[in-house]
Amino acid sequence: MKEFSDLPIGIIDSGVGGLTVMDELLNRMPNEQFLYIGDDARCPYGNRSPQEVVKFTQELISALNEFGVKMVVIACNTATAFALEHVQPMFNFPIIGVIEPGARTAVKKSVSKQIVVLGTSGTVKSQAYDHAILALSPDACVHGLACPEFVPIVERGVYKLAEADQVVEKTLAPLSSETFDAVILGCTHFPLLSHFIRKHLPAETELITSGSATADTAIHILDELQLHREASTKRISTFYTTGNPAHFALIVKDWLHIADPVVEKLVL
Ligand code: DGL
C-alpha cells in the first residue's frame, strides 16, 4: 500500500506563476514528487472578488485532494491573501501560502525597512503583505504598487520581448519618487519578468521572491510531521492546466528546464 508520505506535494496557482515557486521546491526537496494545477482558463485572479478567489482556490485544492496529496502550497499571492485562512480548516493536510515567507525574507534583507510590494490589484488592496511585514517589524514602511498588466504578459508567454520591457518600465515609473531598499515580487508570475524589473529599479535594490522561504516552511512542516518521501524510485512531476496544455508546456520547458513535460487538461 502507498504510504501517505509517498504522496506528492500539490501546488496551485491561477496559471503558470506558481512554476517560479515550484522551481525552488524542486531544487530544495530533491526526493519529493509534485502535482501542479494552473487555473489558466480563469486567470487572472488579481482583479476578481475575494469570494470568487476563495471559491476557485477551494475547487483547485479539492481537485488535488481527489488526486491524493500530502500537503498543498498555494503558490499564488492573491489566493494566499484571500483564501488561505478559509481553506486551511477544510482539508486534512497542511496548506501553506507564499505571503508570510515573502514578508519574512524582505524583513531579513531590507536594512532601511522601507519595502515596496509589487502585486496584483487584489493582493495590494488586501494589504496582506503590510500586515505580515508589520507583524515582524512594526517600524517598517510598506508601499504597495499594483501591476495589473504583468500577469497577462506572462500568461501570453511574451515575458522576454520588448513589449514586456515597456510595460514594466511604465508600471514602475511611480517608484522613481519613492525611497526603498527592497522590492517584493508579490505575485508568483513576476519572477518571469525579473530581468526587466531589475533593469528599471535602482541597482542596489534587493529583489525579494518568496520561493526559497516557502520551501523552508514546507521542509519544516514535513520534518515535524515526519512526512518526507524516501527516494526509492525516480520522482515524477505532473502538471494540469484548465487552459491550453501545449502552451503551458512551453512555459514549463522554459522555466523549469524539464525537456518533455506531461501537461494534461483539467476540467473542473
Ligand atoms: N500568480 C498569482 C499571484 O501570485 C497571479 C494572480 C492573478 O492571477 O492575477 O498573485
XYZ file of C-alpha atoms and ligand atoms in Angstrom:
278
model
C 0.000 0.000 0.000
C 1.189 3.513 -0.786
C 2.391 5.398 2.313
C 0.927 8.868 2.923
C 4.491 10.238 2.846
C 4.879 8.908 -0.728
C 2.084 11.154 -1.990
C 3.077 14.245 -3.983
C 3.015 17.818 -2.725
C 0.264 19.757 -4.500
C 0.925 23.225 -5.906
C -1.747 25.596 -7.193
C -1.761 28.940 -8.954
C -4.100 30.921 -11.175
C -1.767 29.968 -14.047
C 1.929 29.491 -14.747
C 3.198 31.820 -11.966
C 3.437 29.072 -9.355
C 6.129 27.418 -11.503
C 8.536 30.019 -10.084
C 7.831 28.640 -6.593
C 7.925 25.056 -7.844
C 11.412 25.720 -9.231
C 12.649 26.383 -5.667
C 10.741 23.404 -4.254
C 12.239 21.070 -6.888
C 15.760 22.273 -6.057
C 15.377 22.169 -2.307
C 13.343 18.944 -1.994
C 15.023 16.508 -4.382
C 13.138 13.424 -3.163
C 9.638 14.869 -3.348
C 7.109 14.496 -6.160
C 4.930 17.426 -7.171
C 1.484 17.768 -8.682
C 0.775 21.214 -10.123
C -2.547 22.716 -11.147
C -2.647 26.029 -13.037
C -6.091 27.574 -13.452
C -5.098 29.332 -16.684
C -8.645 29.279 -18.055
C -9.762 31.642 -15.259
C -6.527 33.646 -14.916
C -6.020 36.387 -13.802
C -7.352 36.137 -10.259
C -5.899 39.555 -9.386
C -8.971 41.606 -10.237
C -11.619 39.129 -9.076
C -13.665 39.464 -5.904
C -12.367 37.825 -2.719
C -15.393 35.460 -2.769
C -14.525 34.251 -6.262
C -10.875 33.706 -5.354
C -11.899 31.687 -2.273
C -14.258 29.547 -4.393
C -11.659 28.882 -7.123
C -8.937 28.090 -4.564
C -11.227 25.639 -2.808
C -12.031 23.963 -6.148
C -8.341 23.558 -7.028
C -7.471 22.102 -3.627
C -10.467 19.756 -3.815
C -9.118 18.513 -7.170
C -5.696 17.925 -5.560
C -7.423 16.107 -2.708
C -9.097 13.751 -5.226
C -5.719 13.008 -6.845
C -4.131 12.471 -3.395
C -1.563 14.870 -1.926
C 0.159 15.124 1.464
C 0.492 18.924 1.551
C -0.565 21.903 -0.565
C 1.401 25.022 -1.428
C -0.801 27.902 -2.576
C 1.810 29.356 -4.940
C -0.320 32.410 -5.662
C -0.232 35.579 -3.594
C -3.787 36.605 -4.479
C -5.169 33.213 -3.413
C -2.992 33.270 -0.287
C -4.248 36.757 0.620
C -7.925 35.924 0.205
C -8.299 32.179 0.692
C -5.530 30.651 2.852
C -7.357 31.013 6.167
C -10.648 29.792 4.647
C -9.250 26.599 3.143
C -6.819 25.557 5.889
C -9.545 24.098 8.171
C -11.347 22.367 5.268
C -8.737 19.711 4.431
C -6.811 17.021 6.317
C -3.356 18.032 5.099
C -1.230 21.108 5.756
C -1.798 24.068 3.428
C 0.739 26.880 3.221
C 0.876 30.167 1.312
C 3.575 32.458 -0.021
C 2.967 35.786 1.730
C 4.387 35.154 5.201
C 7.561 33.568 3.700
C 7.991 36.549 1.331
C 7.468 39.040 4.162
C 9.994 37.149 6.335
C 12.621 37.296 3.590
C 12.047 41.006 2.968
C 12.355 41.902 6.647
C 15.610 39.918 6.810
C 17.121 41.539 3.701
C 15.948 45.148 3.995
C 18.201 47.440 6.009
C 16.074 50.618 5.839
C 12.804 48.654 6.317
C 11.322 50.765 3.512
C 9.800 47.991 1.457
C 7.873 48.082 -1.831
C 5.389 45.315 -2.673
C 4.587 44.729 -6.344
C 1.440 42.646 -6.684
C -1.916 42.173 -8.335
C -4.615 44.723 -7.548
C -6.225 42.179 -5.212
C -3.055 41.444 -3.256
C -2.173 45.132 -2.880
C -5.737 46.036 -1.822
C -5.830 43.193 0.700
C -2.787 44.685 2.493
C -1.803 41.115 3.382
C 1.900 41.941 2.938
C 1.585 45.115 5.029
C 0.122 43.066 7.900
C 2.681 40.258 7.580
C 5.632 42.690 7.437
C 4.417 44.895 10.288
C 3.859 41.812 12.464
C 7.566 41.012 12.039
C 8.909 44.572 12.026
C 6.477 47.146 13.484
C 8.600 50.117 12.352
C 8.700 49.063 8.693
C 7.184 51.237 5.996
C 5.363 49.290 3.274
C 4.360 50.747 -0.078
C 2.183 48.644 -2.400
C 2.101 49.080 -6.176
C -0.477 47.190 -8.252
C 0.889 45.879 -11.554
C -2.231 44.543 -13.324
C -0.580 44.288 -16.747
C 2.204 41.911 -15.667
C 0.226 38.659 -15.278
C -1.358 38.740 -18.793
C 2.110 39.331 -20.312
C 3.499 36.269 -18.557
C 0.464 34.106 -19.371
C 0.781 35.021 -23.073
C 4.390 33.829 -22.950
C 5.803 37.182 -24.165
C 7.771 37.895 -20.978
C 11.124 38.118 -22.803
C 10.000 40.541 -25.516
C 10.443 44.341 -25.819
C 6.707 44.737 -25.224
C 7.203 43.360 -21.695
C 10.135 45.708 -21.083
C 7.975 48.716 -21.992
C 5.082 47.671 -19.751
C 7.450 47.111 -16.815
C 9.115 50.498 -17.344
C 5.748 52.305 -17.471
C 4.329 50.465 -14.450
C 7.364 51.033 -12.224
C 7.697 54.748 -13.129
C 5.836 55.941 -9.964
C 8.605 54.369 -7.849
C 11.147 56.928 -9.074
C 9.953 59.342 -6.369
C 9.987 56.718 -3.577
C 12.737 55.715 -1.155
C 13.186 51.963 -0.546
C 15.866 49.298 -0.488
C 13.818 46.139 -1.085
C 11.112 45.225 -3.587
C 8.961 42.148 -3.045
C 7.766 40.395 -6.184
C 4.410 39.828 -4.503
C 2.936 37.832 -7.353
C 4.395 34.491 -8.367
C 4.180 35.403 -12.057
C 6.562 38.338 -11.606
C 9.908 36.459 -11.316
C 9.462 35.654 -15.026
C 9.816 39.420 -15.589
C 12.608 39.924 -13.063
C 15.264 40.777 -15.698
C 13.146 43.782 -16.781
C 12.021 44.658 -13.241
C 15.652 44.765 -12.115
C 16.563 46.936 -15.105
C 14.056 49.621 -14.088
C 14.930 49.799 -10.373
C 17.953 51.359 -8.623
C 20.911 48.965 -8.964
C 21.310 48.241 -5.246
C 17.647 47.240 -4.708
C 17.087 43.799 -3.142
C 14.561 41.870 -5.251
C 12.640 39.533 -2.972
C 10.828 36.390 -4.114
C 9.021 34.043 -1.770
C 10.011 30.679 -3.308
C 13.021 29.903 -1.155
C 11.394 30.843 2.165
C 8.254 28.928 1.131
C 10.484 25.871 0.610
C 11.898 26.416 4.150
C 8.352 26.394 5.556
C 7.378 23.277 3.567
C 10.524 21.393 4.655
C 9.946 22.381 8.285
C 6.368 21.005 8.195
C 7.465 17.724 6.568
C 10.177 17.443 9.263
C 7.669 17.965 12.059
C 5.104 15.529 10.628
C 7.796 13.061 9.505
C 6.353 13.067 6.015
C 9.480 13.222 3.854
C 9.425 10.788 0.935
C 12.036 8.024 0.803
C 13.855 8.306 -2.528
C 13.370 4.700 -3.611
C 12.028 5.489 -7.088
C 12.671 8.287 -9.579
C 10.476 11.275 -8.882
C 7.816 12.459 -11.290
C 6.262 15.903 -11.612
C 2.762 16.088 -13.001
C 1.104 19.185 -14.443
C -2.533 20.006 -15.044
C -3.988 23.165 -16.530
C -7.561 24.285 -17.024
C -6.247 26.149 -20.093
C -4.162 25.067 -23.081
C -1.750 22.196 -22.217
C 0.581 22.783 -25.211
C 1.046 26.459 -24.341
C 1.524 25.615 -20.656
C 4.159 23.000 -21.576
C 6.213 25.628 -23.432
C 6.489 27.733 -20.258
C 7.288 24.659 -18.117
C 10.128 23.803 -20.533
C 11.474 27.340 -20.488
C 11.243 27.962 -16.762
C 11.827 24.533 -15.171
C 14.083 23.109 -17.896
C 12.070 19.898 -17.987
C 12.642 18.543 -21.503
C 9.327 16.840 -22.161
C 6.782 17.799 -19.501
C 3.494 15.921 -19.405
C 0.734 18.540 -19.116
C -2.868 17.391 -19.018
C -6.096 19.290 -19.354
C -8.125 19.525 -16.141
C -11.851 20.086 -16.346
C -13.155 21.314 -13.015
N 0.389 34.221 -9.505
C -0.738 34.940 -8.977
C -0.317 35.743 -7.735
O 0.666 35.450 -7.167
C -1.311 35.748 -10.072
C -2.610 36.317 -9.736
C -3.501 36.547 -10.900
O -3.939 35.576 -11.487
O -3.823 37.718 -11.147
O -0.929 36.652 -7.290
